[in-house]
Coordinates of C-alpha atoms in Angstrom, one line a residue:
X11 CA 0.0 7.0 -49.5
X12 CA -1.8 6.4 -46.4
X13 CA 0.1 4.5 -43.7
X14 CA -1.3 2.0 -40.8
X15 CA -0.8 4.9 -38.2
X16 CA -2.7 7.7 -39.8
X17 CA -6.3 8.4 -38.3
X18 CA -8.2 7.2 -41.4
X19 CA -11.4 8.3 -42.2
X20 CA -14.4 6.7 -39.9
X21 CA -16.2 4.7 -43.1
X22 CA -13.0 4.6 -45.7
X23 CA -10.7 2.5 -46.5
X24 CA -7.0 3.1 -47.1
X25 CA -7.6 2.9 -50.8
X26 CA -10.6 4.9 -51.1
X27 CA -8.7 7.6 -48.5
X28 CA -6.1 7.8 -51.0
X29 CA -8.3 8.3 -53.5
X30 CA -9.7 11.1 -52.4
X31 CA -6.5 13.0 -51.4
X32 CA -5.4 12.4 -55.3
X33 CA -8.6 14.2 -56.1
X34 CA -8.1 17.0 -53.4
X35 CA -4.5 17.9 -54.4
X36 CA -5.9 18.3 -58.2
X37 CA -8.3 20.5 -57.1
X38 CA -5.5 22.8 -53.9
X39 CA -2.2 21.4 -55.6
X40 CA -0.2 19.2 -53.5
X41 CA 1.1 21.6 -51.4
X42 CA -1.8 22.7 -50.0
X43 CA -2.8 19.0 -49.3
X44 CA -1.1 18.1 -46.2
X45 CA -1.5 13.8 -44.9
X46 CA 2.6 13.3 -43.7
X47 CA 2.2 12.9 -39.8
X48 CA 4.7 15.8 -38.9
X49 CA 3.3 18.2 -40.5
X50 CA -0.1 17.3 -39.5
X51 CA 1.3 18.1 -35.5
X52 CA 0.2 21.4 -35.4
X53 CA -3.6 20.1 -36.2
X54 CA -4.1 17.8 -33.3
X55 CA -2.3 20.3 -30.7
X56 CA -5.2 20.4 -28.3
X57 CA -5.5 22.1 -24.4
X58 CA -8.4 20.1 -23.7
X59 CA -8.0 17.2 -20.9
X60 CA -8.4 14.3 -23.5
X61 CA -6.0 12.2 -25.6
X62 CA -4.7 13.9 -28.6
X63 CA -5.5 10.7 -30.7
X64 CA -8.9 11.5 -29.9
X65 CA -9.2 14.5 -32.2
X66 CA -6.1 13.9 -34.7
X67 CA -7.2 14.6 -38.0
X68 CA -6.2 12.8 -41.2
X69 CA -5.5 15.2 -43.7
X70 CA -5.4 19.0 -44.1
X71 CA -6.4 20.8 -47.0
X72 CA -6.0 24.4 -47.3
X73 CA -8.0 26.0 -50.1
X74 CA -7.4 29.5 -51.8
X75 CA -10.7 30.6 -53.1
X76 CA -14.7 29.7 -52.9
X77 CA -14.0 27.9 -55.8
X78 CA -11.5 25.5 -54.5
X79 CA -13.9 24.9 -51.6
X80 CA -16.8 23.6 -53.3
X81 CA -14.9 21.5 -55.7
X82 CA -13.5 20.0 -52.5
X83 CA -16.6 19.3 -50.9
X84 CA -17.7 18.0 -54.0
X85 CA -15.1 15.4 -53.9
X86 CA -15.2 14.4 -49.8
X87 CA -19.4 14.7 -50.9
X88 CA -18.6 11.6 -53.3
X89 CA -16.2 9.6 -50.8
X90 CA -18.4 10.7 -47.9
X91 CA -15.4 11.2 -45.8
X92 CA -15.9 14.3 -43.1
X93 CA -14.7 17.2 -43.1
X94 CA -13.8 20.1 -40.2
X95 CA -13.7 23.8 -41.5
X96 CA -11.7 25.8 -39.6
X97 CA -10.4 29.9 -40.1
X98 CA -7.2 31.0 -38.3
X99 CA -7.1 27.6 -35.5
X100 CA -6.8 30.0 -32.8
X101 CA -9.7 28.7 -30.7
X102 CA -7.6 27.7 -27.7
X103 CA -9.3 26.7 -24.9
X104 CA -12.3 25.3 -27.5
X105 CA -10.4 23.1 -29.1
X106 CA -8.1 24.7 -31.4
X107 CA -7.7 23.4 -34.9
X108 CA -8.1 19.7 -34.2
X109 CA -11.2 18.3 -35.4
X110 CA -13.9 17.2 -33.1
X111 CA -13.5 13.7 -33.7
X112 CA -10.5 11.6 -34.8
X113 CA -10.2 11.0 -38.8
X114 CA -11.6 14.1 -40.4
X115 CA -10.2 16.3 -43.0
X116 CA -8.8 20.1 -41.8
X117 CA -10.3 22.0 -43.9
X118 CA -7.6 25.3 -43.4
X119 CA -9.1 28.5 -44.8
X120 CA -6.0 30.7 -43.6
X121 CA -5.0 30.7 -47.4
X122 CA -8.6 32.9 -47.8
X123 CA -6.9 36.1 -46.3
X124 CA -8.3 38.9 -48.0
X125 CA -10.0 42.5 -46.9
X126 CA -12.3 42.8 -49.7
X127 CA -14.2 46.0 -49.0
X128 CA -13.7 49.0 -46.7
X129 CA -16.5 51.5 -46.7
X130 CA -15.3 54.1 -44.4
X131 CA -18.9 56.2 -45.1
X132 CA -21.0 53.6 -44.4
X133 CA -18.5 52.2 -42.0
X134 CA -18.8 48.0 -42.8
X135 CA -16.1 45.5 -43.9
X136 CA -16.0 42.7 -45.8
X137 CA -14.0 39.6 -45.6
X138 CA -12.7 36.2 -46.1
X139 CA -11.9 33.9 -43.3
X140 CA -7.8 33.5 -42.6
X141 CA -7.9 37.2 -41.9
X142 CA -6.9 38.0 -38.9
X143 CA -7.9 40.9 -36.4
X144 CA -4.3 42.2 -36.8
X145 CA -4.7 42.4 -40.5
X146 CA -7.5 44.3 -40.5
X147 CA -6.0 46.4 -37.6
X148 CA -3.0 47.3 -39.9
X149 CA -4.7 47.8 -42.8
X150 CA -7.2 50.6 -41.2
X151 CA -4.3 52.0 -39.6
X152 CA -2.3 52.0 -42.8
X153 CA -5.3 53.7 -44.8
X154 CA -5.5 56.0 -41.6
X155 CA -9.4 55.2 -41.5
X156 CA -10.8 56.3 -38.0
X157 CA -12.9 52.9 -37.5
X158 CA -12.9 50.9 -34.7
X159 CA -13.7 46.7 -34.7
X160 CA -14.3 44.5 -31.2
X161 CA -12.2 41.9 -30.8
X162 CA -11.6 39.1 -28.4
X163 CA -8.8 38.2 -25.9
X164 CA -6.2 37.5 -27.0
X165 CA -6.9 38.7 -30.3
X166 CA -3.5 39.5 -32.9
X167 CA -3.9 35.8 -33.7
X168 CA -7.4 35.3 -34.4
X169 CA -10.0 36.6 -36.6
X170 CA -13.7 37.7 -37.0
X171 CA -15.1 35.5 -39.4
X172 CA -14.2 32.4 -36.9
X173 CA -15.1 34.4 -33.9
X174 CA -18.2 35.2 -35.0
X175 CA -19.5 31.7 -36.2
X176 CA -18.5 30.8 -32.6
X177 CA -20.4 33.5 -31.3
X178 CA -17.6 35.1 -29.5
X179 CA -17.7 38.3 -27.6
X180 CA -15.5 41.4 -27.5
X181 CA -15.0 44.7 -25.5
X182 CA -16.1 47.8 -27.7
X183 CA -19.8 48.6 -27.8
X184 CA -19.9 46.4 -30.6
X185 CA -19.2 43.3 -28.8
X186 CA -21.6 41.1 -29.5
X187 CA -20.3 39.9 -32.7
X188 CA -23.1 38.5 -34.4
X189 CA -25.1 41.3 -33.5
X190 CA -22.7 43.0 -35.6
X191 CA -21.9 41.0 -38.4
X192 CA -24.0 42.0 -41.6
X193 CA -24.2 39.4 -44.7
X194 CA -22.4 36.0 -45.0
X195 CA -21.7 34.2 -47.7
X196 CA -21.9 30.5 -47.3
X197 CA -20.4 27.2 -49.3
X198 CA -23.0 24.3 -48.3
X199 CA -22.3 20.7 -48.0
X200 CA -23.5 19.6 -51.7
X201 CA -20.8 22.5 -52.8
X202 CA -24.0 25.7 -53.7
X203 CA -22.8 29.0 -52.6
X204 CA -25.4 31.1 -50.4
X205 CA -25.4 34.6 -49.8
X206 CA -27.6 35.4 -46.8
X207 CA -29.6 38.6 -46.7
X208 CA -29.6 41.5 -48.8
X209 CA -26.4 39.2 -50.9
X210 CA -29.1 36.5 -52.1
X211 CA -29.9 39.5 -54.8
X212 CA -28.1 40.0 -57.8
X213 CA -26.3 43.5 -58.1
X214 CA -27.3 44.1 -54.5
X215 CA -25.4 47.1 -53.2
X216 CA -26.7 46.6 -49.5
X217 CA -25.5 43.2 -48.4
X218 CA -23.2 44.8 -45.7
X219 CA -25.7 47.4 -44.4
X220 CA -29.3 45.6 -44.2
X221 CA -28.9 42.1 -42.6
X222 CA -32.4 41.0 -43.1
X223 CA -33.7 40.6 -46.9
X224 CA -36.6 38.9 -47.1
X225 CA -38.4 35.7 -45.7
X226 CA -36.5 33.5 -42.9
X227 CA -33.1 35.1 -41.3
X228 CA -30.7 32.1 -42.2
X229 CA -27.2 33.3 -40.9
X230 CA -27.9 32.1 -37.3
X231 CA -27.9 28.6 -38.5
X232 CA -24.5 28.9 -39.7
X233 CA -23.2 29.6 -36.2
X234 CA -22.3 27.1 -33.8
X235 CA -23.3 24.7 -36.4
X236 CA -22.4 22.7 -39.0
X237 CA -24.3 23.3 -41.9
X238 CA -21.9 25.0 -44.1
X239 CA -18.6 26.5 -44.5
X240 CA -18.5 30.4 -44.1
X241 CA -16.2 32.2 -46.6
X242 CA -17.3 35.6 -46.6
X243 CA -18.7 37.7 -44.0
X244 CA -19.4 41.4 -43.2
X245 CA -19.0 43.4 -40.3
X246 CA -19.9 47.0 -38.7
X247 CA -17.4 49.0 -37.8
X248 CA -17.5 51.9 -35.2
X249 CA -16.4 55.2 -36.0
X250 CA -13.5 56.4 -33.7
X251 CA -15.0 58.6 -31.0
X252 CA -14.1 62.4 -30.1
X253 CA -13.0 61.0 -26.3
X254 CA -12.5 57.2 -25.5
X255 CA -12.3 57.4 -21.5
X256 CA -11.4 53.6 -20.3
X257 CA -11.3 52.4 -16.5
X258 CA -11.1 49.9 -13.9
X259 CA -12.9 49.9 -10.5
X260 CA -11.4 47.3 -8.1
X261 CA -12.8 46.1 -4.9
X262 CA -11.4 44.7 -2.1
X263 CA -14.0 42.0 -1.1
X264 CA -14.7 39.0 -3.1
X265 CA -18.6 39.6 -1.9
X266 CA -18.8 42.7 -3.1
X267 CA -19.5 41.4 -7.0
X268 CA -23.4 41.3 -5.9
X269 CA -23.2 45.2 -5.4
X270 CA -20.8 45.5 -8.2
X271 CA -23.5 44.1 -11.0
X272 CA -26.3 45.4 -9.0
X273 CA -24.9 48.5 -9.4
X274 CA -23.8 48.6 -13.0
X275 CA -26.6 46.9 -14.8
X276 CA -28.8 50.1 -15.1
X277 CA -25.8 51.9 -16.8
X278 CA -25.2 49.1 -19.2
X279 CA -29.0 48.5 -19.9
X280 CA -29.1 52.4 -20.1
X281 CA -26.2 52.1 -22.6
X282 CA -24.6 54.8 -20.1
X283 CA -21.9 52.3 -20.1
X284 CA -22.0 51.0 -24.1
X285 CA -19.7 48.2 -23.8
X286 CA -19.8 45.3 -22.3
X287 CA -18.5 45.5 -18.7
X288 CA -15.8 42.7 -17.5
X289 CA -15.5 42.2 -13.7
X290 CA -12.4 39.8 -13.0
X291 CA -11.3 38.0 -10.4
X292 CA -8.1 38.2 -8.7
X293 CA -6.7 35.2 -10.1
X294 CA -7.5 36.3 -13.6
X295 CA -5.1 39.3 -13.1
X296 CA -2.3 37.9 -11.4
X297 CA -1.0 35.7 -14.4
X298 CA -1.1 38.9 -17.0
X299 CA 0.7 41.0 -13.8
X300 CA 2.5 38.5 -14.3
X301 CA 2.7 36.4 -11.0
X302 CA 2.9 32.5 -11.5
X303 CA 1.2 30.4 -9.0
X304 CA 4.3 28.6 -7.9
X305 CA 5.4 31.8 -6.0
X306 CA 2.4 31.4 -3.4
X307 CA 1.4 27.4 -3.6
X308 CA 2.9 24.4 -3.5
X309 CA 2.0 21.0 -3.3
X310 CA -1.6 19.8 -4.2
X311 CA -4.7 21.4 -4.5
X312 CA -6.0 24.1 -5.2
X313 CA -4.5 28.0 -4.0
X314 CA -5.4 29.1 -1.0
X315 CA -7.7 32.1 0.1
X316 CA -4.9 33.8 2.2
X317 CA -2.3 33.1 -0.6
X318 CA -5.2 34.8 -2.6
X319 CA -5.0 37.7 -0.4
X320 CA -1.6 38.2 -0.5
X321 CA -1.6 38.1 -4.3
X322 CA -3.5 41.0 -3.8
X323 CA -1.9 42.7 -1.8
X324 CA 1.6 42.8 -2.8
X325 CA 0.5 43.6 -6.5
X326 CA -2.2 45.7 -5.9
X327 CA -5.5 43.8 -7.7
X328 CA -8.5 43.7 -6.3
X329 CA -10.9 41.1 -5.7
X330 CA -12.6 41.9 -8.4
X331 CA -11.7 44.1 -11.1
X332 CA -13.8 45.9 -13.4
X333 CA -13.2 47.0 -16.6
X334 CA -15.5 49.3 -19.0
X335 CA -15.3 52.8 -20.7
X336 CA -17.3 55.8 -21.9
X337 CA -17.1 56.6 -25.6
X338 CA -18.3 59.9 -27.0
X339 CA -17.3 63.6 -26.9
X340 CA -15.7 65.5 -24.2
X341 CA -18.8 66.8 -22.7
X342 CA -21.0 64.0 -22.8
X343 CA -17.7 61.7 -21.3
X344 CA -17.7 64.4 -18.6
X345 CA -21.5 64.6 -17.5
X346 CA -21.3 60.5 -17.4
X347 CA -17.8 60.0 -15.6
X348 CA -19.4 61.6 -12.7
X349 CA -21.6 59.2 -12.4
X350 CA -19.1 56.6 -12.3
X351 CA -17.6 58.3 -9.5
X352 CA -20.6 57.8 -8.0
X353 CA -21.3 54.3 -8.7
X354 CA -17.8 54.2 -7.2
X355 CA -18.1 55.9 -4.2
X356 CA -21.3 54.4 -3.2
X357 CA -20.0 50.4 -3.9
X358 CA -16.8 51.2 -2.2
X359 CA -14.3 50.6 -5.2
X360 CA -11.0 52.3 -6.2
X361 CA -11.2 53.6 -9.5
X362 CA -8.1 53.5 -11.7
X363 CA -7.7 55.8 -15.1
X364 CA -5.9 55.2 -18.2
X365 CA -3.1 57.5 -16.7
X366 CA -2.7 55.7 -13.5
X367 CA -2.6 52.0 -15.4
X368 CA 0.5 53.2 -17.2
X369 CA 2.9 50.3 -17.2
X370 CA 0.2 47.7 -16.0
X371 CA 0.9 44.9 -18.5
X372 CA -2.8 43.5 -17.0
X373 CA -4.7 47.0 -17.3
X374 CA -2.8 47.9 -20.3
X375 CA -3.9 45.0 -22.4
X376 CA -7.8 45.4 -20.7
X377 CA -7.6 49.3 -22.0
X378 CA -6.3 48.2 -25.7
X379 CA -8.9 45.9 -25.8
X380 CA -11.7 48.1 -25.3
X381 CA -10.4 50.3 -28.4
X382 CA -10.5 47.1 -30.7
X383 CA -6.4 46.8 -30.5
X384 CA -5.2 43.5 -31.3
X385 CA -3.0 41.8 -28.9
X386 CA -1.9 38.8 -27.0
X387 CA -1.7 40.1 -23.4
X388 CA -4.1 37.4 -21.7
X389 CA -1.9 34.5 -23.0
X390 CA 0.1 35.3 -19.3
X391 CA -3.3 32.8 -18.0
X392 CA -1.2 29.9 -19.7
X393 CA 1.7 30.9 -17.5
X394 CA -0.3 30.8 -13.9
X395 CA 0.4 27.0 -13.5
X396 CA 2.1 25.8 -16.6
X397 CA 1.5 22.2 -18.3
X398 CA -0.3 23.3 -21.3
X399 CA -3.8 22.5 -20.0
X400 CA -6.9 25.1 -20.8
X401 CA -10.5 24.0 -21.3
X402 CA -12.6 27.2 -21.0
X403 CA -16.6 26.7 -19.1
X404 CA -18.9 29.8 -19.9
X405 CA -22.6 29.1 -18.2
X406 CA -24.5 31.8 -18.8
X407 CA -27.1 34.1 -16.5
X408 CA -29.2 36.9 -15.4
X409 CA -26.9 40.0 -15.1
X410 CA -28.7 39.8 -11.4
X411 CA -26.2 40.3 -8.4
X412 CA -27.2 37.0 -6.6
X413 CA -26.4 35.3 -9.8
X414 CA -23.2 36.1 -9.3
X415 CA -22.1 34.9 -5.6
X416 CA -24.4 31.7 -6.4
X417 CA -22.7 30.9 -9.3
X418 CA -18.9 31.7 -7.9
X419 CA -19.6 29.7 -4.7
X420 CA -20.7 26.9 -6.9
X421 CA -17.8 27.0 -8.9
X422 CA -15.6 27.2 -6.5
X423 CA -16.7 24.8 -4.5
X424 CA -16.5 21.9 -7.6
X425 CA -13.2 23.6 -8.7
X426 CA -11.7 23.0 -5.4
X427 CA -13.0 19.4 -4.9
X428 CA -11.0 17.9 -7.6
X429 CA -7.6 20.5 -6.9
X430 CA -8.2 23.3 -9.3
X431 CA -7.9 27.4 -8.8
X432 CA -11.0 29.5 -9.3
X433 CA -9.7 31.7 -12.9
X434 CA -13.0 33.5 -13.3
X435 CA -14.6 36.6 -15.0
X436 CA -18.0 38.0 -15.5
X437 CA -18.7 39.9 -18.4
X438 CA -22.3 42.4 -17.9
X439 CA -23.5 42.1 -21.9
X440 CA -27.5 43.7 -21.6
X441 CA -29.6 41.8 -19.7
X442 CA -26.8 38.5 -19.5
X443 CA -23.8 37.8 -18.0
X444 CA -21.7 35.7 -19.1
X445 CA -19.3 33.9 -16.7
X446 CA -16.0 32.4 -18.2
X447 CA -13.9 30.1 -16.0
X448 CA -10.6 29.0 -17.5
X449 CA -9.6 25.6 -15.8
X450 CA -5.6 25.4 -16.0
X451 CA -4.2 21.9 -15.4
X452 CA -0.9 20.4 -16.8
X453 CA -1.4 18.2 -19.5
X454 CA 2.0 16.2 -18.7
X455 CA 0.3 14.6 -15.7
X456 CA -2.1 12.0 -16.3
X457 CA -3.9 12.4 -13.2
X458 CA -4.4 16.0 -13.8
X459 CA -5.7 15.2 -17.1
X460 CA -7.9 13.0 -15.5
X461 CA -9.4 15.6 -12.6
X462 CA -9.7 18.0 -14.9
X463 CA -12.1 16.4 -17.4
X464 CA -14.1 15.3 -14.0
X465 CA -14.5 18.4 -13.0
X466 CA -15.5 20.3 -16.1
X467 CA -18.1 17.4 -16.5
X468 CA -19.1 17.7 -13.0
X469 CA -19.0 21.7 -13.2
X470 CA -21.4 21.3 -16.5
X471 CA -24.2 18.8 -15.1
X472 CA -24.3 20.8 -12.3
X473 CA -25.1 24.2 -13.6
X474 CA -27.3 22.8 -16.0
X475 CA -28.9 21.6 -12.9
X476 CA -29.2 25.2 -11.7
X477 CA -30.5 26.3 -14.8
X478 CA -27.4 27.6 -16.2
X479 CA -26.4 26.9 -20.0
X480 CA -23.3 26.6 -21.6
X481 CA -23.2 29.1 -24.1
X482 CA -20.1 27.6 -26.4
X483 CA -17.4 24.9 -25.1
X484 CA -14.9 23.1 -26.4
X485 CA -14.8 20.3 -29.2
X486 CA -14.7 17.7 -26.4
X487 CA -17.5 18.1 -24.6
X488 CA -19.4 19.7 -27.3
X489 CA -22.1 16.1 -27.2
X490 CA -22.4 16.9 -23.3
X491 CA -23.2 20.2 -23.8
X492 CA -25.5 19.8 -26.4
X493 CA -27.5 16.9 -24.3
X494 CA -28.4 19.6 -21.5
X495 CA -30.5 22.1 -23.9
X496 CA -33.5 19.1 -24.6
X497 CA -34.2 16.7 -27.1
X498 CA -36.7 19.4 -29.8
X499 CA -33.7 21.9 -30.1
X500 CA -31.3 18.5 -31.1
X501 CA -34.7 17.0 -33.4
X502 CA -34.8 20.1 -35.2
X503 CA -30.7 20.5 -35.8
X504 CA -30.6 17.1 -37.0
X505 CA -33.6 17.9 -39.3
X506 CA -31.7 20.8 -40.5
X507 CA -28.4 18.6 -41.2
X508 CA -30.3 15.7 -42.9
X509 CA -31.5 18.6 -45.4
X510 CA -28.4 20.4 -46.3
X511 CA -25.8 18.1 -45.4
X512 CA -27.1 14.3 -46.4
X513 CA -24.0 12.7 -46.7
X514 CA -22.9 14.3 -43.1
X515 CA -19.8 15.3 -43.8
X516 CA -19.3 18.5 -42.8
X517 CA -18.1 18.6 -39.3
X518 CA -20.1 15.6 -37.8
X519 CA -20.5 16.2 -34.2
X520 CA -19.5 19.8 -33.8
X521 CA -21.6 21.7 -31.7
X522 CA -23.3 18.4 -30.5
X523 CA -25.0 17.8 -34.6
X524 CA -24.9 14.7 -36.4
X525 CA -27.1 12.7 -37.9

């Protein structure tokens, strides 16, 4: 039964809540329907500088098949209580598992798990949402198939199908995950299962190979969205390559990341470079080094630049550090590396091999990474201050040189003002560059927890004042974020949600959608 504490559902009432979990655990078996408070902990376990009871969810279901899943949104459709799909939970720094706002139903697809298809011809994958990058690691290393999938970082947790519907990013020349997804199949809100693309046909053998079909490309609208709950999806894989040649070039001068993307943009618009090139800051490698914070500042505010320095120094990092590879055969790796010796040379940066990063836990994990190897190396961030607080910022620009000082300077500059450390990275996609700040507070100390949600407010309206969007935040300031892209892209999203999702219950106000 429900109790007095629980988060109940926004418009039901105890009775009706109850209800409605009767009819859920027919349909998942009461196992799989979770509502004692306890066990419901590991749902509302956010990093984000907000009150837990702000996103603690009232019941968790956890279905085992497509099946299962539209019954269940048949029966939250009839109670019109709200519901919050989610795959693995392993969006930290987003918002994790917990639902964007207080009283919805977890919908858990980790019980979903399976590898479905393998086609190591046409190299593509399909599969369900609770599997997880390591899964489909083992299992093409335990079929001894040469293919290669991108990943994110940290990854062995995680898996595609969420990462992709949050448009996430990797490090292989297949990072740009929705670029390189092929074919969903989707559960909408009134419980009809949609296959996008070449899947809408029956007997179609090319769902994972030819996204398009015919008329309107709908799988876009099932990312970053809320209009239906994802439980298939298909991916490209890349073969393994003859030579895989991963580096790092670090530089000693914090204004030397103008030459640095200057210089590297025509390689990875050139696809010299095919993967996506990351250029970190010093204080993104320290923690994975691992050096904690505490061991160079004390006291308030944020790190100094000449406790930055030493960092550097005593641990050898650069400034900045930058991470790509070269993927091909022998001789074409050969006739390219000397360009990057060039590119090198000429920016004044210290390249570092494969063979010289040996025993680097922070170059180690980069180099993994760039292969599509699972792992959890970037976790060491959590350990830089301590306290449990992440909320990650990601504005988005021009991969233009100047971008790059203008945005650092204007992040640091807000950072420091309300005590914070400058955790940055720029990642060179195309034409873009993304730039991901994680803001590390601890969560223990109220007035942390209050600075911190200041300043990622402050650091939002600000860039967005610049010209500089947000390209995916967390659950809590998904409404903020949302607000800064214009009122016709919000018009037409709730247009969208009053067509396939009348009732609203499907994930009201992720992504900044609600009717």
């Amino acid at each position: 039964m429900a109790t007095s504490s629980r988060a109940l559902p926004k418009y039901a009432s105890a009775a009706e809540f109850d209800k409605a979990i009767k009819a859920l655990r027919a349909v998942a078996g009461d196992a799989h329907v979770i509502v004692d408070e306890p066990q419901l902990a590991p749902y509302n376990k956010i990093m984000m500088p907000v009150p837990n009871e702000r996103h603690m969810p009232s019941a968790v279901v956890t279905p085992a098949s497509v099946e299962e899943v539209q019954a269940i949104l048949k029966v939250l459709n009839k109670a019109k209580i709200p519901v919050y799909p989610i795959s693995t939970g392993k969006n930290l720094g987003y918002g994790s598992a917990a639902p964007v706002q207080r009283g919805q139903v977890v919908m858990d697809l980790r019980r979903m798990n399976r590898i479905l298809e393998v086609d190591p011809d046409l190299c593509t994958a399909l599969v369900e949402p609770g599997v997880t990058y390591q899964q489909l690691y083992d299992y093409l290393q335990e079929k001894k198939l040469p293919l290669w999938f991108s990943c994110p970082a940290p990854s062995a947790i995680a898996g595609p199908v969420g990462n992709m519907v949050d448009r996430g990013v990797g490090y292989t020349p297949y990072g740009e995950h929705f670029l390189f997804s092929c074919g969903m199949e989707v559960v909408l809100a009134d419980g009809q299962v949609l296959r996008t693309g070449m899947g809408s046909m029956p007997n179609s053998n090319t769902w994972q190979v030819f996204k398009w079909g015919y008329g309107p490309t709908l799988d876009g609208i099932f990312t970053q969205s809320n209009f239906g709950v994802v439980t298939k999806m298909g991916m490209w894989l890349m073969p393994e390559p003859p030579d895989f040649r991963p580096f790092c070039i670090q530089y000693p001068d914090e204004a030397d990341i103008t030459k640095i993307v200057d210089a590297l943009r025509p390689l990875r618009i050139a696809m010299v470079i095919p993967n996506a090139v990351v250029i970190a800051h010093t204080l993104w490698e320290a923690p994975c080094t691992p050096v904690k914070r505490a061991d160079y500042h004390s006291g308030p505010g944020a790190i100094s630049d000449e406790a930055v320095a030493r960092i550097r120094k005593d641990h050898r990092i650069g400034a900045w550090n930058v991470y790509a590879a070269l993927y091909g055969t022998k001789e074409t790796n050969d006739a390219n590396w000397k360009i990057i010796e060039a590119v090198a040379a000429g920016t004044g940066g210290r390249i570092v091999t494969r063979e010289e990063a040996k025993g680097s836990k922070a170059l180690d994990y980069r180099f993994d990474l760039m292969r599509g190897k699972p792992n959890l190396g970037e976790f060491g961030l959590y350990n830089w201050r301590g306290g449990g607080g992440s909320i990650w910022f990601a504005p988005v620009s021009q991969a233009k040189g100047s971008e790059t000082l203008k945005q650092m300077q204007l992040a640091k500059r807000i950072l420091g003002k309300h005590g914070f450390d400058y955790v940055g990275e720029f990642i060179v996609g195309w034409r873009d560059m993304h730039h991901v700040i994680d803001l590390l507070y601890d969560r223990t100390d109220p007035e942390q927890m209050k600075a911190a949600y200041a300043c990622y407010d402050e650091l939002v309206h600000a860039f967005a004042e610049q010209g500089y969007g947000v390209y995916r935040t967390s659950t809590a300031f998904a409404e903020k974020v949302a607000a800064t892209y214009g009122p016709v892209k919000r018009e037409v999203e709730r247009r969208l949600k009053k067509a396939l999702d009348p009732n609203n219950i499907l994930a009201p106000g992720r992504c900044g959608i609600s009717l």
